Coordinates of C-alpha atoms and ligand atoms in Angstrom, one line a residue:
M795 CA 50.1 266.8 -51.2
T796 CA 52.6 264.5 -53.0
N797 CA 56.0 263.7 -51.7
H798 CA 57.9 261.6 -54.5
L799 CA 60.0 259.3 -52.4
Y800 CA 57.8 259.1 -49.2
D801 CA 54.6 258.3 -50.9
A802 CA 56.3 255.5 -52.9
L803 CA 58.0 254.0 -49.7
I804 CA 55.1 254.3 -47.3
K805 CA 51.9 255.8 -48.5
H806 CA 51.4 253.3 -51.1
Q807 CA 52.1 250.2 -49.0
V808 CA 49.7 247.5 -50.0
N809 CA 49.5 245.9 -46.6
P810 CA 50.4 248.5 -43.8
D811 CA 50.1 245.7 -41.3
A812 CA 52.8 243.6 -43.0
R813 CA 56.0 243.0 -40.9
F814 CA 58.6 245.5 -41.7
L815 CA 61.4 245.2 -39.2
L816 CA 62.7 242.3 -37.0
I817 CA 64.8 244.0 -34.3
D818 CA 66.4 243.2 -31.0
E819 CA 66.4 246.5 -29.1
P820 CA 65.8 247.5 -25.5
G821 CA 62.2 248.5 -24.7
R822 CA 61.0 247.6 -28.2
P823 CA 58.9 244.5 -29.5
G824 CA 60.9 242.1 -31.7
E825 CA 58.7 243.0 -34.8
L826 CA 57.4 246.3 -36.2
S827 CA 54.8 246.5 -38.9
Y828 CA 54.9 249.1 -41.7
S829 CA 52.2 251.1 -40.1
V830 CA 53.9 251.2 -36.6
F831 CA 57.2 252.1 -38.3
A832 CA 55.4 254.9 -40.3
A833 CA 53.8 256.2 -37.1
R834 CA 57.2 256.4 -35.3
A835 CA 58.6 258.3 -38.4
A836 CA 55.6 260.7 -38.1
Q837 CA 56.4 261.2 -34.4
I838 CA 60.0 262.0 -35.3
A839 CA 58.9 264.4 -38.1
H840 CA 57.0 266.4 -35.5
V841 CA 60.3 266.7 -33.5
L842 CA 62.2 267.8 -36.5
V843 CA 59.7 270.5 -37.5
D844 CA 59.5 271.8 -33.8
H845 CA 63.3 272.2 -34.0
G846 CA 63.2 274.3 -37.2
V847 CA 63.6 271.8 -40.0
S848 CA 62.1 273.3 -43.2
P849 CA 62.2 271.9 -46.7
G850 CA 65.7 271.6 -48.0
D851 CA 67.3 271.8 -44.4
R852 CA 70.0 269.3 -43.7
V853 CA 69.5 266.8 -40.8
L854 CA 73.0 265.6 -39.9
V855 CA 73.2 262.4 -37.9
Q856 CA 75.9 260.2 -36.5
A857 CA 74.0 257.6 -34.6
P858 CA 74.0 253.8 -34.0
K859 CA 71.9 251.4 -36.1
R860 CA 68.5 251.5 -34.5
T861 CA 65.0 251.7 -35.6
D862 CA 64.8 255.3 -34.6
M863 CA 67.9 256.1 -36.9
L864 CA 65.9 254.5 -39.8
A865 CA 62.8 256.2 -38.8
L866 CA 64.7 259.4 -38.9
Y867 CA 65.5 258.9 -42.4
L868 CA 61.9 258.5 -43.4
A869 CA 60.9 261.4 -41.1
T870 CA 63.3 263.7 -42.7
V871 CA 62.0 262.7 -46.2
Q872 CA 58.3 263.3 -45.0
C873 CA 59.0 266.7 -43.7
G874 CA 61.0 267.7 -46.8
G875 CA 64.4 267.8 -45.3
V876 CA 67.7 266.3 -46.5
F877 CA 69.0 263.3 -44.6
L878 CA 72.7 263.3 -44.0
P879 CA 74.0 260.2 -42.1
L880 CA 77.7 260.0 -41.2
N881 CA 79.9 257.0 -40.7
T882 CA 79.8 256.1 -37.0
G883 CA 83.5 255.8 -37.0
Y884 CA 84.2 259.4 -37.8
T885 CA 86.2 261.4 -35.2
L886 CA 85.2 264.7 -33.7
D887 CA 87.5 266.4 -36.1
E888 CA 85.9 264.8 -39.0
V889 CA 82.4 265.5 -37.8
T890 CA 83.3 269.2 -37.2
Y891 CA 84.3 269.4 -41.0
F892 CA 80.9 267.9 -41.9
I893 CA 79.0 270.2 -39.8
N894 CA 80.8 273.2 -41.0
D895 CA 80.5 272.1 -44.6
A896 CA 76.7 271.0 -44.6
T897 CA 75.5 273.7 -42.2
P898 CA 72.7 271.5 -40.9
V899 CA 69.8 272.9 -39.0
L900 CA 69.8 269.9 -36.7
V901 CA 72.7 267.7 -35.5
I902 CA 71.9 264.4 -34.0
C903 CA 74.5 262.1 -32.2
E904 CA 74.9 259.6 -29.4
S905 CA 74.8 261.2 -25.9
H906 CA 78.4 260.3 -25.1
K907 CA 79.5 262.3 -28.1
S908 CA 77.2 265.3 -27.5
E909 CA 79.8 267.1 -25.3
G910 CA 82.3 267.3 -28.0
I911 CA 80.0 267.9 -30.9
A912 CA 77.7 270.6 -29.1
P913 CA 80.0 273.6 -29.3
V914 CA 80.7 272.9 -33.0
A915 CA 76.9 272.7 -33.6
K916 CA 76.3 275.9 -31.7
T917 CA 78.8 277.8 -33.6
M918 CA 77.0 276.9 -36.7
G919 CA 73.7 277.8 -35.3
A920 CA 72.4 274.2 -35.3
T921 CA 70.3 272.5 -32.5
M922 CA 71.4 269.2 -31.2
L923 CA 69.5 266.1 -30.1
T924 CA 70.5 262.6 -29.4
I925 CA 69.7 259.0 -30.4
D926 CA 71.1 256.3 -28.1
K927 CA 71.4 252.6 -28.3
D928 CA 69.0 252.1 -25.4
N929 CA 66.5 254.3 -27.1
T930 CA 66.5 257.0 -24.5
G931 CA 68.1 259.9 -26.4
T932 CA 66.4 263.3 -26.4
L933 CA 65.0 262.9 -30.0
Q934 CA 63.6 259.6 -28.9
S935 CA 62.0 260.8 -25.6
L936 CA 60.6 263.9 -27.4
A937 CA 59.1 261.7 -30.2
D938 CA 57.5 259.4 -27.7
S939 CA 54.8 262.0 -26.8
K940 CA 54.1 263.2 -30.3
P941 CA 51.2 262.1 -32.5
G942 CA 51.6 259.2 -34.8
T943 CA 50.4 261.0 -37.9
F944 CA 52.1 263.9 -39.7
T945 CA 51.0 266.0 -42.7
T946 CA 53.5 265.0 -45.3
V947 CA 55.3 268.0 -47.0
A948 CA 55.1 268.1 -50.7
R949 CA 58.4 267.4 -52.6
G950 CA 59.0 266.7 -56.2
P951 CA 61.2 264.2 -58.2
D952 CA 64.1 266.7 -58.3
D953 CA 64.2 268.0 -54.7
L954 CA 67.0 266.8 -52.6
A955 CA 66.3 263.8 -50.3
A956 CA 69.8 263.0 -49.0
F957 CA 73.5 264.0 -48.9
L958 CA 75.9 261.3 -48.6
Y959 CA 79.6 262.2 -48.1
T960 CA 82.0 260.1 -50.1
S961 CA 84.5 258.3 -48.2
G962 CA 87.2 260.8 -49.2
T963 CA 90.2 258.5 -49.7
T964 CA 91.9 261.3 -51.7
G965 CA 91.4 264.9 -50.7
R966 CA 88.4 266.3 -48.9
S967 CA 85.2 264.3 -48.5
K968 CA 82.4 265.5 -50.8
G969 CA 78.7 265.7 -50.1
A970 CA 76.8 264.0 -53.1
M971 CA 73.4 265.5 -53.4
L972 CA 70.8 262.8 -54.2
T973 CA 67.2 263.8 -55.2
H974 CA 64.0 261.9 -54.4
D975 CA 64.0 260.5 -58.1
N976 CA 67.7 259.5 -58.0
L977 CA 66.8 257.2 -55.0
L978 CA 63.3 256.2 -56.2
S979 CA 64.1 255.4 -59.7
N980 CA 67.1 253.2 -58.8
A981 CA 65.1 251.3 -56.1
E982 CA 62.3 250.5 -58.6
T983 CA 64.7 249.2 -61.2
L984 CA 66.4 247.0 -58.5
V985 CA 63.1 245.6 -57.2
D986 CA 62.1 244.6 -60.6
L987 CA 65.5 243.1 -61.6
W988 CA 66.1 241.2 -58.3
R989 CA 62.3 240.2 -58.1
I990 CA 61.9 241.6 -54.6
T991 CA 58.5 241.1 -53.2
S992 CA 56.4 241.1 -50.0
K993 CA 57.4 237.5 -49.4
D994 CA 61.0 238.3 -49.0
T995 CA 62.9 238.6 -45.7
L996 CA 66.2 240.4 -46.0
I997 CA 69.3 239.8 -43.8
H998 CA 70.3 243.4 -43.1
A999 CA 73.9 243.4 -41.4
L1000 CA 75.2 246.6 -43.3
P1001 CA 75.6 249.9 -41.8
I1002 CA 72.9 252.4 -42.7
F1003 CA 75.1 255.5 -43.2
H1004 CA 76.2 254.2 -46.7
T1005 CA 74.3 253.8 -50.0
H1006 CA 74.4 250.1 -49.9
G1007 CA 72.7 249.5 -46.5
L1008 CA 70.5 252.6 -46.7
F1009 CA 69.2 253.0 -50.2
V1010 CA 70.0 249.7 -52.0
A1011 CA 68.7 247.6 -49.0
V1012 CA 66.1 249.7 -47.3
N1013 CA 64.4 251.5 -50.2
T1014 CA 64.0 248.4 -52.3
C1015 CA 62.4 246.4 -49.4
M1016 CA 60.0 249.2 -48.6
L1017 CA 58.9 249.6 -52.0
A1018 CA 58.3 245.9 -52.2
G1019 CA 56.7 245.7 -48.8
A1020 CA 59.3 243.1 -47.7
C1021 CA 60.6 242.3 -44.2
I1022 CA 64.0 243.4 -43.0
N1023 CA 65.9 241.5 -40.4
F1024 CA 67.7 244.5 -39.1
M1025 CA 70.9 243.6 -37.3
D1026 CA 73.4 245.8 -35.4
G1027 CA 76.2 244.6 -37.7
F1028 CA 77.7 241.5 -39.3
N1029 CA 77.8 238.6 -36.6
L1030 CA 78.6 235.3 -37.9
D1031 CA 76.4 233.5 -35.4
T1032 CA 73.5 235.9 -35.8
V1033 CA 73.5 235.7 -39.6
L1034 CA 73.9 231.8 -39.6
E1035 CA 70.9 231.6 -37.2
A1036 CA 68.8 234.0 -39.5
L1037 CA 69.5 232.3 -42.8
P1038 CA 66.9 229.5 -42.5
R1039 CA 64.2 232.1 -41.9
S1040 CA 65.3 234.4 -44.7
T1041 CA 65.3 234.7 -48.5
L1042 CA 67.6 237.5 -49.4
M1043 CA 71.0 239.0 -48.3
M1044 CA 72.8 241.9 -49.4
G1045 CA 76.4 242.1 -48.3
V1046 CA 80.0 243.2 -48.9
P1047 CA 82.5 240.5 -50.2
T1048 CA 83.9 240.1 -46.5
F1049 CA 80.4 238.8 -45.4
Y1050 CA 80.9 236.0 -47.8
T1051 CA 84.5 235.2 -47.0
R1052 CA 83.5 235.2 -43.3
L1053 CA 80.5 232.8 -43.9
L1054 CA 82.7 230.4 -45.8
T1055 CA 85.0 230.1 -42.8
D1056 CA 82.1 228.5 -40.9
E1057 CA 81.2 224.8 -41.3
R1058 CA 77.6 225.6 -40.5
L1059 CA 77.2 227.2 -43.9
S1060 CA 75.7 224.3 -45.9
P1061 CA 73.0 223.7 -48.6
D1062 CA 70.6 223.0 -45.7
A1063 CA 71.3 226.3 -43.9
V1064 CA 70.5 228.3 -47.1
S1065 CA 67.6 226.2 -48.3
S1066 CA 65.1 229.1 -47.9
M1067 CA 67.4 231.6 -49.5
R1068 CA 66.5 232.9 -52.8
L1069 CA 69.3 235.4 -53.6
F1070 CA 72.7 236.6 -52.4
I1071 CA 73.9 239.9 -53.6
S1072 CA 77.4 241.4 -53.3
G1073 CA 78.8 244.8 -53.9
S1074 CA 80.7 247.9 -52.7
A1075 CA 84.2 246.1 -53.2
P1076 CA 85.2 243.5 -55.7
L1077 CA 84.2 239.8 -55.0
L1078 CA 87.1 237.5 -55.7
A1079 CA 86.2 234.9 -58.4
E1080 CA 87.3 232.2 -55.9
T1081 CA 85.0 233.4 -53.2
H1082 CA 82.2 233.4 -55.8
D1083 CA 83.2 229.8 -56.8
A1084 CA 83.8 228.6 -53.2
F1085 CA 80.2 229.9 -52.2
S1086 CA 78.5 228.3 -55.2
Q1087 CA 80.2 224.8 -54.4
R1088 CA 79.3 225.0 -50.8
T1089 CA 75.8 226.3 -51.1
G1090 CA 74.6 225.8 -54.7
H1091 CA 74.0 229.6 -54.8
R1092 CA 75.8 231.9 -57.4
I1093 CA 76.3 235.3 -55.8
L1094 CA 74.9 238.2 -57.8
E1095 CA 77.4 240.8 -58.1
R1096 CA 76.4 244.3 -58.8
Y1097 CA 78.3 247.7 -59.1
G1098 CA 77.3 251.2 -57.9
M1099 CA 78.6 254.2 -56.0
T1100 CA 77.4 256.8 -53.7
E1101 CA 77.0 259.5 -56.4
T1102 CA 75.3 257.2 -59.0
N1103 CA 73.4 254.6 -56.8
M1104 CA 73.6 251.2 -58.8
I1105 CA 74.8 251.1 -62.3
T1106 CA 75.1 247.5 -63.3
S1107 CA 74.1 244.1 -62.1
N1108 CA 74.6 240.5 -63.0
P1109 CA 71.2 239.1 -64.1
Y1110 CA 68.6 237.4 -61.9
E1111 CA 67.9 234.8 -64.6
G1112 CA 70.9 234.0 -66.7
A1113 CA 74.6 233.5 -66.1
R1114 CA 76.1 235.4 -63.1
I1115 CA 79.6 235.5 -64.1
A1116 CA 82.4 235.6 -61.4
G1117 CA 84.7 238.6 -61.7
T1118 CA 82.1 240.7 -63.5
V1119 CA 79.6 243.2 -62.4
G1120 CA 77.1 242.3 -65.0
M1121 CA 75.2 244.5 -67.4
T1122 CA 73.8 248.1 -67.3
L1123 CA 70.6 248.6 -65.4
S1124 CA 67.5 249.5 -67.5
G1125 CA 67.2 253.2 -67.9
V1126 CA 70.9 253.8 -67.3
D1127 CA 73.6 254.4 -69.9
I1128 CA 77.3 253.7 -69.5
R1129 CA 80.3 254.3 -71.8
L1130 CA 83.9 253.5 -71.6
C1131 CA 86.1 256.6 -72.4
K1132 CA 89.7 257.7 -73.0
P1133 CA 90.8 260.7 -70.7
D1134 CA 89.6 263.1 -73.5
G1135 CA 86.1 261.8 -73.2
T1136 CA 86.0 259.9 -76.6
A1137 CA 85.0 256.2 -76.5
V1138 CA 87.5 253.5 -76.5
E1139 CA 87.6 250.7 -79.1
D1140 CA 85.3 247.7 -78.3
G1141 CA 86.9 245.5 -75.7
D1142 CA 89.5 248.1 -74.5
I1143 CA 89.8 249.3 -71.0
G1144 CA 88.3 252.8 -70.4
M1145 CA 87.1 255.1 -67.7
I1146 CA 83.4 254.1 -66.9
E1147 CA 81.0 257.1 -67.3
V1148 CA 77.4 256.9 -66.4
R1149 CA 74.3 258.8 -67.2
G1150 CA 70.6 258.4 -66.1
P1151 CA 68.0 259.2 -63.5
N1152 CA 70.2 257.6 -60.8
V1153 CA 73.0 260.1 -61.2
F1154 CA 73.3 262.7 -58.4
K1155 CA 72.9 266.4 -58.6
G1156 CA 76.4 267.4 -58.0
Y1157 CA 78.7 268.0 -54.9
W1158 CA 77.4 270.3 -52.2
N1159 CA 79.3 273.6 -52.3
M1160 CA 81.9 272.3 -54.8
P1161 CA 81.0 273.6 -58.2
E1162 CA 84.4 273.1 -59.6
K1163 CA 84.5 269.4 -58.5
T1164 CA 81.1 268.9 -59.8
A1165 CA 82.0 270.4 -63.1
E1166 CA 85.3 268.2 -63.2
E1167 CA 83.3 265.0 -62.7
L1168 CA 79.8 265.5 -64.2
R1169 CA 80.0 266.5 -67.9
E1170 CA 77.5 268.9 -69.4
N1171 CA 75.9 266.2 -71.4
G1172 CA 75.0 264.4 -68.1
F1173 CA 77.6 261.7 -68.1
F1174 CA 79.4 261.3 -64.6
I1175 CA 83.0 260.2 -64.6
T1176 CA 83.1 257.5 -62.1
G1177 CA 86.9 257.2 -61.6
D1178 CA 86.6 253.3 -62.2
L1179 CA 88.2 251.6 -65.2
G1180 CA 86.3 249.1 -66.9
Q1181 CA 86.2 246.7 -69.8
I1182 CA 83.3 245.1 -71.5
G1183 CA 83.8 241.6 -72.8
A1184 CA 82.5 240.0 -75.8
D1185 CA 79.8 238.5 -73.5
G1186 CA 78.6 242.1 -72.9
Y1187 CA 79.4 241.8 -69.1
L1188 CA 81.3 244.7 -67.5
R1189 CA 84.6 244.1 -65.5
I1190 CA 86.0 246.6 -63.1
V1191 CA 89.7 246.8 -63.7
G1192 CA 90.4 249.2 -60.8
R1193 CA 90.2 252.8 -59.8
Q1194 CA 91.9 255.3 -62.1
K1195 CA 93.7 256.7 -59.2
D1196 CA 95.2 253.2 -58.4
L1197 CA 96.5 252.8 -62.0
I1198 CA 100.3 252.5 -61.8
I1199 CA 102.3 254.3 -64.3
T1200 CA 105.9 253.0 -64.3
G1201 CA 108.5 253.9 -66.9
G1202 CA 105.7 255.4 -69.0
Y1203 CA 103.7 252.0 -69.1
N1204 CA 100.2 251.7 -67.6
V1205 CA 99.9 248.9 -65.1
Y1206 CA 96.4 247.7 -63.9
P1207 CA 97.1 246.4 -60.3
K1208 CA 94.1 244.0 -60.7
E1209 CA 95.8 241.9 -63.4
I1210 CA 98.7 241.3 -60.9
E1211 CA 96.4 240.8 -58.0
D1212 CA 94.5 238.1 -59.9
L1213 CA 97.6 236.1 -60.6
L1214 CA 98.7 236.5 -57.0
N1215 CA 95.4 235.5 -55.5
D1216 CA 95.6 232.2 -57.5
V1217 CA 98.9 231.3 -55.9
P1218 CA 98.5 228.5 -53.3
G1219 CA 98.9 229.8 -49.8
I1220 CA 97.9 233.5 -50.8
D1221 CA 94.6 234.5 -49.2
E1222 CA 94.6 238.0 -50.7
S1223 CA 96.8 240.6 -52.2
A1224 CA 96.9 244.4 -53.1
V1225 CA 99.2 245.9 -55.7
Y1226 CA 99.9 249.5 -55.6
G1227 CA 102.3 252.1 -57.0
V1228 CA 104.7 254.5 -54.8
P1229 CA 106.8 257.2 -56.0
H1230 CA 110.2 256.2 -57.6
A1231 CA 113.0 258.5 -58.7
D1232 CA 113.7 256.7 -62.1
F1233 CA 110.4 255.1 -63.0
G1234 CA 107.9 257.7 -61.8
E1235 CA 106.4 254.9 -59.7
Q1236 CA 107.4 251.5 -58.7
I1237 CA 105.2 248.4 -58.0
I1238 CA 104.7 247.0 -54.5
A1239 CA 102.6 243.8 -53.9
A1240 CA 101.3 243.2 -50.4
L1241 CA 100.6 239.6 -49.7
V1242 CA 98.2 238.2 -47.0
P1243 CA 99.1 234.5 -46.4
M1244 CA 96.3 232.0 -45.7
P1245 CA 96.2 230.9 -42.0
G1246 CA 99.2 228.7 -41.2
A1247 CA 100.7 229.0 -44.7
E1248 CA 104.5 229.7 -45.1
L1249 CA 104.9 231.9 -48.1
D1250 CA 108.1 231.5 -50.2
V1251 CA 108.4 235.0 -51.7
E1252 CA 111.1 234.3 -54.1
K1253 CA 108.8 231.4 -55.5
V1254 CA 105.9 233.8 -55.8
R1255 CA 108.1 236.3 -57.5
S1256 CA 109.4 234.0 -60.1
G1257 CA 105.8 232.7 -60.8
I1258 CA 104.7 236.2 -61.4
E1259 CA 107.7 237.1 -63.5
A1260 CA 107.2 234.0 -65.7
S1261 CA 103.5 235.2 -66.4
L1262 CA 103.9 238.9 -66.8
A1263 CA 105.9 241.4 -69.1
R1264 CA 108.9 242.9 -67.2
F1265 CA 107.3 246.4 -66.7
K1266 CA 104.5 244.7 -64.7
H1267 CA 106.8 242.9 -62.2
P1268 CA 106.4 244.1 -58.6
Q1269 CA 109.7 245.4 -57.4
V1270 CA 108.9 244.8 -53.6
Y1271 CA 106.9 242.1 -52.0
K1272 CA 105.5 242.6 -48.5
I1273 CA 103.8 240.1 -46.2
M1274 CA 101.1 241.4 -44.2
E1275 CA 98.7 239.9 -41.7
A1276 CA 95.7 241.7 -43.1
L1277 CA 95.0 244.4 -45.6
P1278 CA 93.6 247.8 -44.4
R1279 CA 90.0 248.0 -45.3
N1280 CA 87.3 250.6 -44.6
T1281 CA 83.9 249.7 -43.2
M1282 CA 82.5 248.8 -46.5
G1283 CA 85.2 246.2 -47.2
K1284 CA 87.3 248.4 -49.6
V1285 CA 91.1 247.9 -49.5
Q1286 CA 92.6 251.3 -48.6
K1287 CA 95.5 251.7 -51.1
N1288 CA 95.9 255.2 -49.9
V1289 CA 96.8 253.8 -46.6
L1290 CA 99.3 251.3 -48.0
R1291 CA 100.9 254.0 -50.1
A1292 CA 101.3 256.4 -47.1
N1293 CA 102.6 253.5 -44.9
H1294 CA 105.2 252.7 -47.5
V1295 CA 106.2 256.3 -47.9
E1296 CA 106.5 256.8 -44.2
S1297 CA 108.6 253.6 -43.6
A1298 CA 110.8 254.6 -46.5
A1299 CA 111.4 258.0 -45.1
Ligands
AMP903 P1 81.0 254.0 -52.5 O1 80.8 255.4 -53.2 O2 81.4 254.0 -51.2 O3 79.8 253.0 -52.7 O4 82.2 253.4 -53.4 C1 81.9 253.2 -54.8 C2 83.1 252.5 -55.4 O5 83.2 251.1 -54.9 C3 83.0 252.3 -56.8 O6 83.4 253.5 -57.6 C4 83.9 251.2 -57.2 O7 85.3 251.6 -57.2 C5 83.7 250.3 -55.8 N1 82.8 249.2 -56.1 C6 81.4 249.1 -55.8 N2 80.9 247.9 -56.3 C7 81.9 247.2 -56.7 C8 82.0 245.9 -57.3 N3 81.0 245.1 -57.3 N4 83.3 245.5 -57.8 C9 84.3 246.3 -57.8 N5 84.2 247.6 -57.2 C10 83.1 248.0 -56.8

């Protein structure tokens, strides 16, 4: 029997005894080989099947980052199910929405959440099990007594392997349906491009409910037979301590800004490192430059999203250009379009549309949404605005929904943010539009000063006004201690807009 994704990740491992995970978990050894991990996944697959999971069934999980959570991913794929991990920060109300929408056969959470979630699962006819930090959850205990081999269920390239819900910053969160080949084709391309091999050890400090930490990081390493240093989350001391024993890191921009605050980040500390990768949110050019000055490493920035996996990457060999997300991955097509779907002139800003084996199958239960965003010719409308320079590199100009239209003019927040971020004393900024009776929208600039810096807002204002056309001038400047961000480090402009509207009211 062949299982497109499982076979590639595990069955064809060249050396099953190679180290796969470095962990620090109660009651577990510090290192697990590929074969030990595969046996654990097989034990869990038995539990899934015992609880009614058949091919195509959703296995919904909101659980801490543990080996068993990762083994549950592999187990679900092995028994033909659809893995559906949820952000651990979601509240009971949010989890209720996901259970009702996805109608899973099995719901898995931490014991302390089970009292709240159980009635919801029951109403939807789903069984409940638990995964706990101390590895004593019901799923974990049941798995302990199961055989370490499982007859893999056949699944083809087009069968579903996972649903990831989008972060839903506007409207309802949507379940992106990802197939075995969406995941495998993308991981194969990245392994090749980023030269990942069995000699690599990855610093893994990302969550595993998101495409970055789960598919980009884990699938690539498994395909290559690499080792993963599997950390609970990003802890500066733990990461700095691991650097000298690692070769690879995948992170969000905040990992890099946090590393830069520590004097221990030095050329010596990174002497065994081969590659630092950043994505999920824009990496400021100044972070890129500061990191390269401090360590000699040019961070490789890439771009992708839940629905499409990875789309572009800066090159492994060749110039990694700050402020760009590089070039289209092999096998993937992109085009920049006007709202009517026709291509923009070379060098102009347009909506990024993407097509390829990486692009998802649509949104679960939302045929209209799918039809709005996935064209019949296979191009997916990302919602991101981009521009391709004469150098052929893609620059992300912002999200379409963050575009400000004021007095009939289009204003791209990033253009103003880039100028603000260069002002001495400004650590970071966010520019956004709020409703305005005359102009349609007015421009607000939120500024975060560097620690200890006293910002003179009038000076900032006059500097910006000297560099930009009048219609791009922010009308209001606000000083903030920090910008609101989600777990993946993305600035939540919807929160900024809502706070503004609320305080104005
Ligand atoms: P998600 O589906 O949570 O992975 O979010 C995808 C969105 O993150 C994209 O549509 C972009 O808006 C943003 N994004 C991802 N990588 C980058 C990057 N390197 N630079 C700028 N934005 C990015």
